[in-house]
Short mmCIF file of N, CA and C in Angstrom, two decimals:
data_model
loop_
_atom_site.label_atom_id
_atom_site.label_comp_id
_atom_site.label_asym_id
_atom_site.label_seq_id
_atom_site.Cartn_x
_atom_site.Cartn_y
_atom_site.Cartn_z
N UNK A 1 -120.34 59.95 166.70
CA UNK A 1 -119.78 59.63 165.34
C UNK A 1 -118.51 59.26 165.59
N UNK A 2 -117.62 60.04 166.05
CA UNK A 2 -115.95 59.73 166.13
C UNK A 2 -116.09 58.59 166.82
N UNK A 3 -116.70 58.20 167.95
CA UNK A 3 -116.40 57.15 168.77
C UNK A 3 -116.66 55.54 167.78
N UNK A 4 -117.72 55.79 167.01
CA UNK A 4 -118.10 54.66 166.36
C UNK A 4 -117.06 54.54 165.05
N UNK A 5 -116.39 55.40 164.41
CA UNK A 5 -115.20 55.32 163.97
C UNK A 5 -114.10 54.60 164.19
N UNK A 6 -113.61 55.22 165.55
CA UNK A 6 -112.54 54.57 166.11
C UNK A 6 -113.01 53.04 166.35
N UNK A 7 -113.83 52.47 166.93
CA UNK A 7 -114.47 51.05 167.19
C UNK A 7 -114.24 50.57 165.78
N UNK A 8 -114.54 51.27 164.53
CA UNK A 8 -114.71 50.57 163.45
C UNK A 8 -113.14 50.21 163.08
N UNK A 9 -112.39 51.29 163.27
CA UNK A 9 -110.95 50.99 162.90
C UNK A 9 -110.52 49.87 163.44
N UNK A 10 -110.82 50.01 164.96
CA UNK A 10 -110.35 48.77 165.97
C UNK A 10 -110.83 47.64 165.09
N UNK A 11 -111.93 47.13 164.99
CA UNK A 11 -112.50 46.07 164.09
C UNK A 11 -111.99 45.40 163.07
N UNK A 12 -111.59 46.78 162.33
CA UNK A 12 -111.01 46.00 160.78
C UNK A 12 -109.36 45.83 161.05
N UNK A 13 -108.84 45.87 162.41
CA UNK A 13 -107.35 45.16 162.42
C UNK A 13 -107.60 43.75 162.85
N UNK A 14 -108.78 43.08 162.55
CA UNK A 14 -108.85 41.73 162.77
C UNK A 14 -107.87 41.39 163.88
N UNK A 15 -108.22 41.45 165.03
CA UNK A 15 -107.53 40.74 166.16
C UNK A 15 -107.93 39.52 166.22
N UNK A 16 -106.92 38.67 166.84
CA UNK A 16 -107.37 37.24 167.03
C UNK A 16 -107.75 37.13 168.61
N UNK A 17 -107.66 38.15 169.33
CA UNK A 17 -108.27 38.32 170.73
C UNK A 17 -109.72 38.01 170.60
N UNK A 18 -110.35 37.17 170.97
CA UNK A 18 -112.04 37.17 170.66
C UNK A 18 -112.51 38.05 171.85
N UNK A 19 -111.90 37.91 172.90
CA UNK A 19 -112.47 38.91 174.38
C UNK A 19 -112.21 40.38 173.87
N UNK A 20 -111.04 40.74 173.10
CA UNK A 20 -111.32 42.19 172.71
C UNK A 20 -112.03 42.45 171.76
N UNK A 21 -112.12 41.46 170.59
CA UNK A 21 -113.11 41.78 169.47
C UNK A 21 -114.68 41.91 170.23
N UNK A 22 -114.85 41.31 171.00
CA UNK A 22 -116.19 41.37 171.75
C UNK A 22 -116.43 42.50 172.57
N UNK A 23 -115.27 42.99 172.81
CA UNK A 23 -115.31 44.40 173.82
C UNK A 23 -115.70 45.79 172.51
N UNK A 24 -114.75 45.44 171.45
CA UNK A 24 -114.87 46.37 170.35
C UNK A 24 -116.19 46.41 169.73
N UNK A 25 -116.78 45.46 169.56
CA UNK A 25 -118.19 45.44 168.93
C UNK A 25 -119.23 45.94 169.94
N UNK A 26 -119.24 45.39 171.12
CA UNK A 26 -119.99 46.05 172.15
C UNK A 26 -119.83 47.52 172.26
N UNK A 27 -118.62 48.14 172.24
CA UNK A 27 -118.62 49.53 172.35
C UNK A 27 -119.14 50.10 171.19
N UNK A 28 -118.94 49.68 170.08
CA UNK A 28 -119.29 50.23 168.49
C UNK A 28 -120.84 50.22 169.14
N UNK A 29 -121.49 49.25 169.45
CA UNK A 29 -122.81 49.06 169.70
C UNK A 29 -123.47 50.29 170.47
N UNK A 30 -122.75 50.31 171.61
CA UNK A 30 -123.26 51.59 172.43
C UNK A 30 -122.96 53.07 171.38
N UNK A 31 -122.00 53.05 170.69
CA UNK A 31 -122.01 54.53 170.20
C UNK A 31 -123.11 54.43 169.09
N UNK A 32 -123.56 53.13 168.43
CA UNK A 32 -124.48 53.19 167.45
C UNK A 32 -125.73 53.68 167.90
N UNK A 33 -126.20 53.19 169.16
CA UNK A 33 -127.22 53.22 170.05
C UNK A 33 -127.29 54.60 170.50
N UNK A 34 -126.45 55.03 170.80
CA UNK A 34 -126.34 56.40 171.39
C UNK A 34 -126.65 57.45 170.13
N UNK A 35 -126.43 57.07 168.89
CA UNK A 35 -126.85 58.05 167.70
C UNK A 35 -128.13 57.82 167.11
N UNK A 36 -128.57 56.45 167.42
CA UNK A 36 -130.07 56.50 167.06
C UNK A 36 -129.84 55.30 166.14
N UNK A 37 -128.95 54.46 165.71
CA UNK A 37 -128.97 53.43 164.90
C UNK A 37 -129.14 52.20 165.53
N UNK A 38 -130.33 51.85 165.74
CA UNK A 38 -130.69 50.53 166.79
C UNK A 38 -130.44 49.42 166.25
N UNK A 39 -130.79 49.45 164.46
CA UNK A 39 -130.56 48.09 164.01
C UNK A 39 -129.21 47.80 163.94
N UNK A 40 -128.39 48.73 163.72
CA UNK A 40 -126.68 48.61 163.69
C UNK A 40 -126.28 47.98 165.04
N UNK A 41 -126.63 48.95 166.03
CA UNK A 41 -126.34 48.38 167.26
C UNK A 41 -126.72 47.07 167.78
N UNK A 42 -127.73 46.61 167.63
CA UNK A 42 -128.10 44.84 167.89
C UNK A 42 -127.29 43.97 166.85
N UNK A 43 -126.78 44.47 165.56
CA UNK A 43 -126.13 43.88 164.78
C UNK A 43 -124.75 43.53 165.67
N UNK A 44 -124.12 44.79 166.16
CA UNK A 44 -123.05 44.68 166.87
C UNK A 44 -122.96 44.06 167.94
N UNK A 45 -123.93 44.13 168.64
CA UNK A 45 -124.12 43.29 170.01
C UNK A 45 -124.20 41.83 169.56
N UNK A 46 -124.95 41.51 168.43
CA UNK A 46 -124.93 40.16 168.17
C UNK A 46 -123.39 39.69 167.73
N UNK A 47 -122.54 40.18 167.13
CA UNK A 47 -121.16 40.11 167.01
C UNK A 47 -120.42 39.87 168.27
N UNK A 48 -120.73 40.76 168.93
CA UNK A 48 -120.05 41.10 170.36
C UNK A 48 -120.22 39.69 171.13
N UNK A 49 -121.48 39.17 171.09
CA UNK A 49 -121.83 37.96 171.94
C UNK A 49 -121.29 36.76 171.20
N UNK A 50 -121.15 36.87 169.70
CA UNK A 50 -120.45 35.51 169.04
C UNK A 50 -119.24 35.58 169.54
N UNK A 51 -118.34 36.61 169.85
CA UNK A 51 -116.94 36.55 170.18
C UNK A 51 -116.67 36.17 171.70
N UNK A 52 -117.84 36.48 172.50
CA UNK A 52 -118.04 36.00 173.85
C UNK A 52 -119.28 36.16 174.26
N UNK A 53 -119.90 34.91 174.54
CA UNK A 53 -121.31 34.85 174.82
C UNK A 53 -121.64 35.20 176.10
N UNK A 54 -120.74 35.24 177.01
CA UNK A 54 -120.79 35.85 178.44
C UNK A 54 -120.73 37.47 178.60
N UNK A 55 -120.49 38.48 177.55
CA UNK A 55 -120.20 39.75 177.58
C UNK A 55 -121.85 40.24 177.83
N UNK A 56 -121.77 40.52 179.08
CA UNK A 56 -123.30 41.07 179.97
C UNK A 56 -123.47 42.27 178.90
N UNK A 57 -122.65 43.14 178.99
CA UNK A 57 -122.90 44.55 178.13
C UNK A 57 -123.62 44.28 176.90
N UNK A 58 -123.25 43.25 175.96
CA UNK A 58 -123.62 43.24 174.79
C UNK A 58 -125.01 42.58 174.80
N UNK A 59 -124.94 41.80 176.14
CA UNK A 59 -126.31 41.08 176.22
C UNK A 59 -127.49 41.95 176.40
N UNK A 60 -127.00 42.78 177.55
CA UNK A 60 -128.05 43.85 178.01
C UNK A 60 -128.28 44.89 176.84
N UNK A 61 -127.31 45.33 176.16
CA UNK A 61 -127.64 46.45 175.05
C UNK A 61 -128.55 45.87 174.03
N UNK A 62 -128.11 44.53 173.82
CA UNK A 62 -129.04 43.70 172.53
C UNK A 62 -130.26 43.73 172.98
N UNK A 63 -130.77 43.19 174.12
CA UNK A 63 -131.95 43.48 174.53
C UNK A 63 -132.77 44.71 174.62
N UNK A 64 -132.08 45.69 175.05
CA UNK A 64 -132.61 47.12 174.86
C UNK A 64 -132.84 47.45 173.37
N UNK A 65 -132.14 47.02 172.24
CA UNK A 65 -132.09 47.33 171.16
C UNK A 65 -133.28 46.66 170.68
N UNK A 66 -133.57 45.54 170.94
CA UNK A 66 -134.77 44.45 170.72
C UNK A 66 -136.22 45.03 170.98
N UNK A 67 -135.93 45.60 172.40
CA UNK A 67 -136.92 46.25 173.08
C UNK A 67 -137.39 47.41 172.37
N UNK A 68 -136.49 48.20 171.77
CA UNK A 68 -136.56 49.44 171.00
C UNK A 68 -137.24 49.31 169.68
N UNK A 69 -136.86 48.26 168.95
CA UNK A 69 -137.26 47.72 167.78
C UNK A 69 -138.83 47.14 167.72
N UNK A 70 -139.00 46.85 168.96
CA UNK A 70 -140.42 46.03 169.01
C UNK A 70 -140.43 44.86 168.87
N UNK A 71 -139.25 43.96 168.91
CA UNK A 71 -139.29 42.41 168.67
C UNK A 71 -139.21 41.77 169.84
N UNK A 72 -140.30 41.67 170.60
CA UNK A 72 -140.44 40.85 171.86
C UNK A 72 -140.07 39.54 171.95
N UNK A 73 -140.51 38.81 170.70
CA UNK A 73 -140.47 37.17 171.00
C UNK A 73 -138.78 37.29 170.77
N UNK A 74 -138.11 37.92 169.84
CA UNK A 74 -136.79 37.91 169.55
C UNK A 74 -135.71 38.19 170.90
N UNK A 75 -136.48 39.16 171.33
CA UNK A 75 -135.66 39.39 172.91
C UNK A 75 -135.84 38.25 173.72
N UNK A 76 -136.80 37.79 173.97
CA UNK A 76 -136.96 36.80 174.77
C UNK A 76 -135.75 35.86 174.32
N UNK A 77 -135.93 35.33 173.38
CA UNK A 77 -135.02 34.41 172.88
C UNK A 77 -133.64 34.80 172.99
N UNK A 78 -133.22 35.96 172.88
CA UNK A 78 -131.70 36.69 172.78
C UNK A 78 -131.52 36.51 174.52
N UNK A 79 -132.30 36.50 175.43
CA UNK A 79 -131.98 36.43 176.76
C UNK A 79 -131.92 35.30 177.18
N UNK A 80 -132.53 34.37 176.80
CA UNK A 80 -132.41 32.81 176.98
C UNK A 80 -131.37 32.18 176.61
N UNK A 81 -130.83 32.51 175.44
CA UNK A 81 -129.43 31.93 174.89
C UNK A 81 -128.21 32.25 175.76
N UNK A 82 -127.66 31.22 176.22
CA UNK A 82 -126.50 31.22 177.38
C UNK A 82 -126.81 32.56 178.29
N UNK A 83 -127.82 32.54 178.77
CA UNK A 83 -128.20 33.45 179.79
C UNK A 83 -128.42 33.01 181.08
N UNK A 84 -127.44 33.26 182.10
CA UNK A 84 -127.07 32.77 183.47
C UNK A 84 -127.13 33.93 184.37
N UNK A 85 -128.00 34.80 184.53
CA UNK A 85 -127.73 35.88 185.46
C UNK A 85 -129.08 36.06 186.23
N UNK A 86 -128.95 36.39 187.35
CA UNK A 86 -130.06 37.03 188.04
C UNK A 86 -130.35 38.24 188.12
N UNK A 87 -129.76 39.14 187.19
CA UNK A 87 -130.17 40.67 187.36
C UNK A 87 -131.41 41.28 187.22
N UNK A 88 -131.78 42.00 188.08
CA UNK A 88 -133.04 42.59 188.25
C UNK A 88 -133.17 43.48 186.94
N UNK A 89 -132.42 44.10 186.34
CA UNK A 89 -132.67 44.75 184.88
C UNK A 89 -132.80 43.87 183.94
N UNK A 90 -132.06 42.78 184.02
CA UNK A 90 -132.26 41.68 182.90
C UNK A 90 -134.05 41.13 182.96
N UNK A 91 -134.23 40.97 184.09
CA UNK A 91 -135.45 40.16 184.48
C UNK A 91 -136.65 41.46 184.11
N UNK A 92 -136.40 42.89 184.24
CA UNK A 92 -137.18 43.89 183.80
C UNK A 92 -137.32 43.82 182.14
N UNK A 93 -136.29 43.42 181.62
CA UNK A 93 -136.05 43.58 179.87
C UNK A 93 -137.01 42.21 179.34
N UNK A 94 -136.81 41.23 180.24
CA UNK A 94 -137.38 40.07 179.87
C UNK A 94 -139.11 40.25 180.03
N UNK A 95 -139.69 40.63 181.17
CA UNK A 95 -140.89 41.28 181.21
C UNK A 95 -141.13 42.07 180.30
N UNK A 96 -140.81 43.10 179.54
CA UNK A 96 -140.89 44.07 178.76
C UNK A 96 -141.05 43.14 177.21
N UNK A 97 -139.92 42.30 177.20
CA UNK A 97 -140.12 41.54 175.91
C UNK A 97 -141.56 40.70 175.87
N UNK A 98 -141.79 39.95 177.23
CA UNK A 98 -143.13 39.48 176.87
C UNK A 98 -144.20 39.98 176.59
N UNK A 99 -144.23 41.38 177.32
CA UNK A 99 -145.47 42.26 176.78
C UNK A 99 -145.24 42.44 175.44
N UNK A 100 -144.26 42.76 174.91
CA UNK A 100 -144.01 43.09 173.35
C UNK A 100 -144.54 42.10 172.56
N UNK A 101 -143.85 40.72 173.11
CA UNK A 101 -144.58 39.29 172.27
C UNK A 101 -145.94 39.43 172.23
N UNK A 102 -146.85 39.47 173.46
CA UNK A 102 -148.18 39.56 173.52
C UNK A 102 -148.66 40.42 172.55
N UNK A 103 -148.35 41.68 172.38
CA UNK A 103 -148.67 42.75 171.13
C UNK A 103 -148.18 41.92 169.69
N UNK A 104 -147.29 41.74 169.72
CA UNK A 104 -146.89 41.01 168.30
C UNK A 104 -147.74 39.95 167.99
N UNK A 105 -147.99 39.08 168.77
CA UNK A 105 -148.86 38.01 168.22
C UNK A 105 -150.24 38.53 168.06
N UNK A 106 -150.85 39.60 169.14
CA UNK A 106 -152.30 40.15 168.74
C UNK A 106 -152.31 40.95 167.56
N UNK A 107 -150.94 41.66 167.04
CA UNK A 107 -151.15 42.38 165.65
C UNK A 107 -150.93 41.34 164.47
N UNK A 108 -150.18 40.20 164.90
CA UNK A 108 -150.07 39.22 163.72
C UNK A 108 -151.52 38.67 163.30
N UNK A 109 -152.27 38.38 164.50
CA UNK A 109 -153.61 37.80 164.49
C UNK A 109 -154.43 38.94 163.60
N UNK A 110 -154.42 40.10 163.84
CA UNK A 110 -155.12 40.99 163.36
C UNK A 110 -154.86 41.27 161.88
N UNK A 111 -153.83 41.06 161.55
CA UNK A 111 -153.23 41.28 160.43
C UNK A 111 -153.69 39.86 159.53
N UNK A 112 -153.65 38.76 160.26
CA UNK A 112 -154.06 37.85 159.32
C UNK A 112 -155.75 37.72 159.26
N UNK A 113 -156.39 38.18 160.04
CA UNK A 113 -157.89 38.53 160.10
C UNK A 113 -158.04 39.43 158.93
N UNK A 114 -157.53 40.77 158.68
CA UNK A 114 -157.59 41.62 157.59
C UNK A 114 -157.30 40.96 156.27
N UNK A 115 -156.17 40.16 156.22
CA UNK A 115 -155.85 39.67 155.06
C UNK A 115 -156.88 38.54 154.56
N UNK A 116 -157.57 37.81 155.56
CA UNK A 116 -158.50 36.93 155.07
C UNK A 116 -160.12 37.72 154.80
N UNK A 117 -160.27 38.64 155.51
CA UNK A 117 -161.20 39.37 155.18
C UNK A 117 -161.12 40.02 153.81
N UNK A 118 -160.06 40.54 153.24
CA UNK A 118 -159.76 40.92 152.00
C UNK A 118 -159.58 40.00 150.90
N UNK A 119 -159.39 38.77 151.17
CA UNK A 119 -159.34 37.87 150.39
C UNK A 119 -160.57 37.47 149.70
N UNK A 120 -161.71 37.42 151.18
CA UNK A 120 -163.00 37.00 150.78
C UNK A 120 -163.84 37.98 149.82
N UNK A 121 -163.47 39.13 150.12
CA UNK A 121 -164.27 40.33 149.51
C UNK A 121 -163.82 40.22 147.94
N UNK A 122 -162.21 39.63 147.78
CA UNK A 122 -161.74 39.77 146.52
C UNK A 122 -162.29 38.93 145.71
N UNK A 123 -162.80 37.46 146.52
CA UNK A 123 -163.50 36.30 146.15
C UNK A 123 -164.59 36.78 145.66
N UNK A 124 -165.36 37.35 146.37
CA UNK A 124 -166.93 37.72 146.03
C UNK A 124 -166.95 38.74 144.91
N UNK A 125 -166.23 39.62 144.74
CA UNK A 125 -166.10 40.41 143.83
C UNK A 125 -165.66 39.84 142.51
N UNK A 126 -164.65 39.17 142.43
CA UNK A 126 -164.16 38.44 141.28
C UNK A 126 -165.47 37.37 140.78
N UNK A 127 -165.75 36.79 141.68
CA UNK A 127 -167.10 35.79 141.23
C UNK A 127 -168.35 36.38 140.59
N UNK A 128 -168.62 37.43 141.20
CA UNK A 128 -169.74 38.53 140.34
C UNK A 128 -169.29 38.93 139.41
N UNK A 129 -167.92 39.25 138.82
CA UNK A 129 -167.49 39.69 137.54
C UNK A 129 -167.56 38.68 136.50
N UNK A 130 -167.12 37.30 137.32
CA UNK A 130 -167.24 36.15 136.40
C UNK A 130 -168.68 35.77 135.99
N UNK A 131 -169.38 35.83 137.11
CA UNK A 131 -170.97 35.32 136.57
C UNK A 131 -171.33 36.18 135.73
N UNK A 132 -171.32 37.64 135.84
CA UNK A 132 -172.04 38.84 135.03
C UNK A 132 -170.93 38.74 133.54
N UNK A 133 -170.15 37.94 133.39
CA UNK A 133 -169.20 37.96 132.01
C UNK A 133 -168.81 39.31 131.82
N UNK A 134 -168.18 40.38 132.84
CA UNK A 134 -167.78 41.30 132.66
C UNK A 134 -166.38 41.22 132.35
N UNK A 135 -165.64 41.68 131.29
CA UNK A 135 -164.41 41.68 131.02
C UNK A 135 -163.77 43.13 131.10
N UNK A 136 -162.61 43.18 131.28
CA UNK A 136 -161.70 43.96 131.67
C UNK A 136 -160.39 44.40 130.61
N UNK A 137 -159.86 45.46 130.61
CA UNK A 137 -158.90 45.89 129.97
C UNK A 137 -157.75 46.49 130.71
N UNK A 138 -156.79 46.03 131.03
CA UNK A 138 -156.30 44.77 130.65
C UNK A 138 -156.88 43.41 131.57
N UNK A 139 -156.94 42.44 130.91
CA UNK A 139 -157.53 41.38 131.42
C UNK A 139 -157.39 41.03 132.89
N UNK A 140 -158.24 41.01 133.75
CA UNK A 140 -158.22 40.27 135.02
C UNK A 140 -158.21 38.92 135.40
N UNK A 141 -157.48 38.11 136.00
CA UNK A 141 -157.74 36.48 136.30
C UNK A 141 -158.75 36.40 137.31
N UNK A 142 -160.00 35.80 137.05
CA UNK A 142 -161.13 35.75 138.01
C UNK A 142 -160.92 34.64 138.79
N UNK A 143 -159.96 33.59 138.54
CA UNK A 143 -159.83 32.54 139.42
C UNK A 143 -158.74 32.67 140.41
N UNK A 144 -157.80 33.62 140.56
CA UNK A 144 -156.74 34.12 141.31
C UNK A 144 -156.70 35.24 142.28
N UNK A 145 -157.70 35.17 143.19
CA UNK A 145 -158.18 36.13 144.20
C UNK A 145 -156.95 37.02 144.95
N UNK A 146 -155.67 35.94 145.04
CA UNK A 146 -154.58 36.36 145.43
C UNK A 146 -153.68 37.15 144.71
N UNK A 147 -153.80 37.22 143.40
CA UNK A 147 -152.87 38.07 142.54
C UNK A 147 -153.82 39.29 142.18
N UNK A 148 -154.89 39.43 142.66
CA UNK A 148 -155.76 40.62 142.34
C UNK A 148 -155.49 41.91 143.29
N UNK A 149 -155.51 42.75 142.45
CA UNK A 149 -155.26 43.87 143.45
C UNK A 149 -156.30 44.92 143.17
N UNK A 150 -157.06 45.83 144.32
CA UNK A 150 -157.92 46.77 144.28
C UNK A 150 -157.66 47.72 143.26
N UNK A 151 -156.67 48.06 143.05
CA UNK A 151 -155.94 49.28 142.25
C UNK A 151 -156.25 48.96 140.88
N UNK A 152 -156.38 47.40 140.46
CA UNK A 152 -156.84 47.35 139.26
C UNK A 152 -158.44 47.69 138.62
N UNK A 153 -159.05 47.96 139.45
CA UNK A 153 -160.38 48.21 139.14
C UNK A 153 -160.55 49.74 138.94
N UNK A 154 -160.71 50.21 137.80
CA UNK A 154 -160.69 51.84 137.51
C UNK A 154 -161.90 51.95 136.49
N UNK A 155 -162.96 52.75 136.84
CA UNK A 155 -164.02 53.03 136.20
C UNK A 155 -164.11 54.34 135.52
N UNK A 156 -164.20 54.09 134.04
CA UNK A 156 -164.22 55.17 133.30
C UNK A 156 -165.43 55.58 132.54
N UNK A 157 -166.15 56.60 132.83
CA UNK A 157 -167.45 56.58 131.98
C UNK A 157 -167.32 58.10 131.14
N UNK A 158 -167.75 57.61 129.72
CA UNK A 158 -167.54 58.64 128.86
C UNK A 158 -168.05 60.09 129.26
N UNK A 159 -169.22 60.07 130.13
CA UNK A 159 -170.11 61.00 130.67
C UNK A 159 -169.41 62.08 131.66
N UNK A 160 -168.40 61.66 132.11
CA UNK A 160 -167.70 62.00 133.33
C UNK A 160 -166.25 62.23 133.02
N UNK A 161 -165.90 63.36 133.58
CA UNK A 161 -164.60 63.90 133.23
C UNK A 161 -163.19 63.34 134.05
N UNK A 162 -163.89 62.70 135.14
CA UNK A 162 -162.97 61.95 135.77
C UNK A 162 -162.95 60.63 136.10
N UNK A 163 -161.94 59.97 136.55
CA UNK A 163 -161.89 58.64 136.82
C UNK A 163 -162.18 58.55 138.22
N UNK A 164 -163.21 57.32 138.19
CA UNK A 164 -163.66 57.04 139.62
C UNK A 164 -163.05 55.51 140.15
N UNK A 165 -162.61 55.81 141.53
CA UNK A 165 -161.87 54.30 141.93
C UNK A 165 -162.44 53.98 143.16
N UNK A 166 -162.63 52.67 143.00
CA UNK A 166 -163.25 52.03 144.23
C UNK A 166 -162.33 51.26 144.96
N UNK A 167 -162.89 51.31 146.35
CA UNK A 167 -161.98 50.85 147.33
C UNK A 167 -162.58 49.25 147.80
N UNK A 168 -162.08 48.49 148.48
CA UNK A 168 -162.48 46.89 148.57
C UNK A 168 -163.71 46.81 149.07
N UNK A 169 -164.55 47.79 149.40
CA UNK A 169 -165.86 47.93 149.97
C UNK A 169 -166.67 48.08 148.95
N UNK A 170 -165.96 48.60 147.52
CA UNK A 170 -167.01 48.92 146.67
C UNK A 170 -167.74 50.25 147.09
N UNK A 171 -166.92 51.11 147.59
CA UNK A 171 -167.38 52.48 147.87
C UNK A 171 -166.26 53.44 147.23
N UNK A 172 -166.88 54.64 146.85
CA UNK A 172 -166.30 55.52 146.28
C UNK A 172 -165.13 56.11 147.20
#
């Protein structure tokens, strides 16, 4: 933590030497990464690279941070920009980033598919309510399934002492 503070003080001096600023940011990124602040470490790598695009420590550490954060596509872009090296370690990081990008794409497809299923279920339910002329307090818009939340459905029966909530599959 002390190291991070020292680099912070150095950065606040607003030195005009771009190379020195790049080193200060890269070193603070190392300290941030060491204590587990991966997002802050990547941000410092980003700034280090703004001052010196050829700073290999910032490039490598930034790629490591992006891999740890699970941002494969961003890591691939990070390594492609101004990247002119045949380092085996960078190639290994790039391969990890490609694997993460594939996983990210799969997860995005899965989320889209789930959202489509959810929207379809909402449309079916709202059209059934509209067809049966069921009213709710507070009122629910039957025409906008995107605005409908499952938590809006709450059944209260006077004979029961509890509130029954249904999930999107209309199950208790």
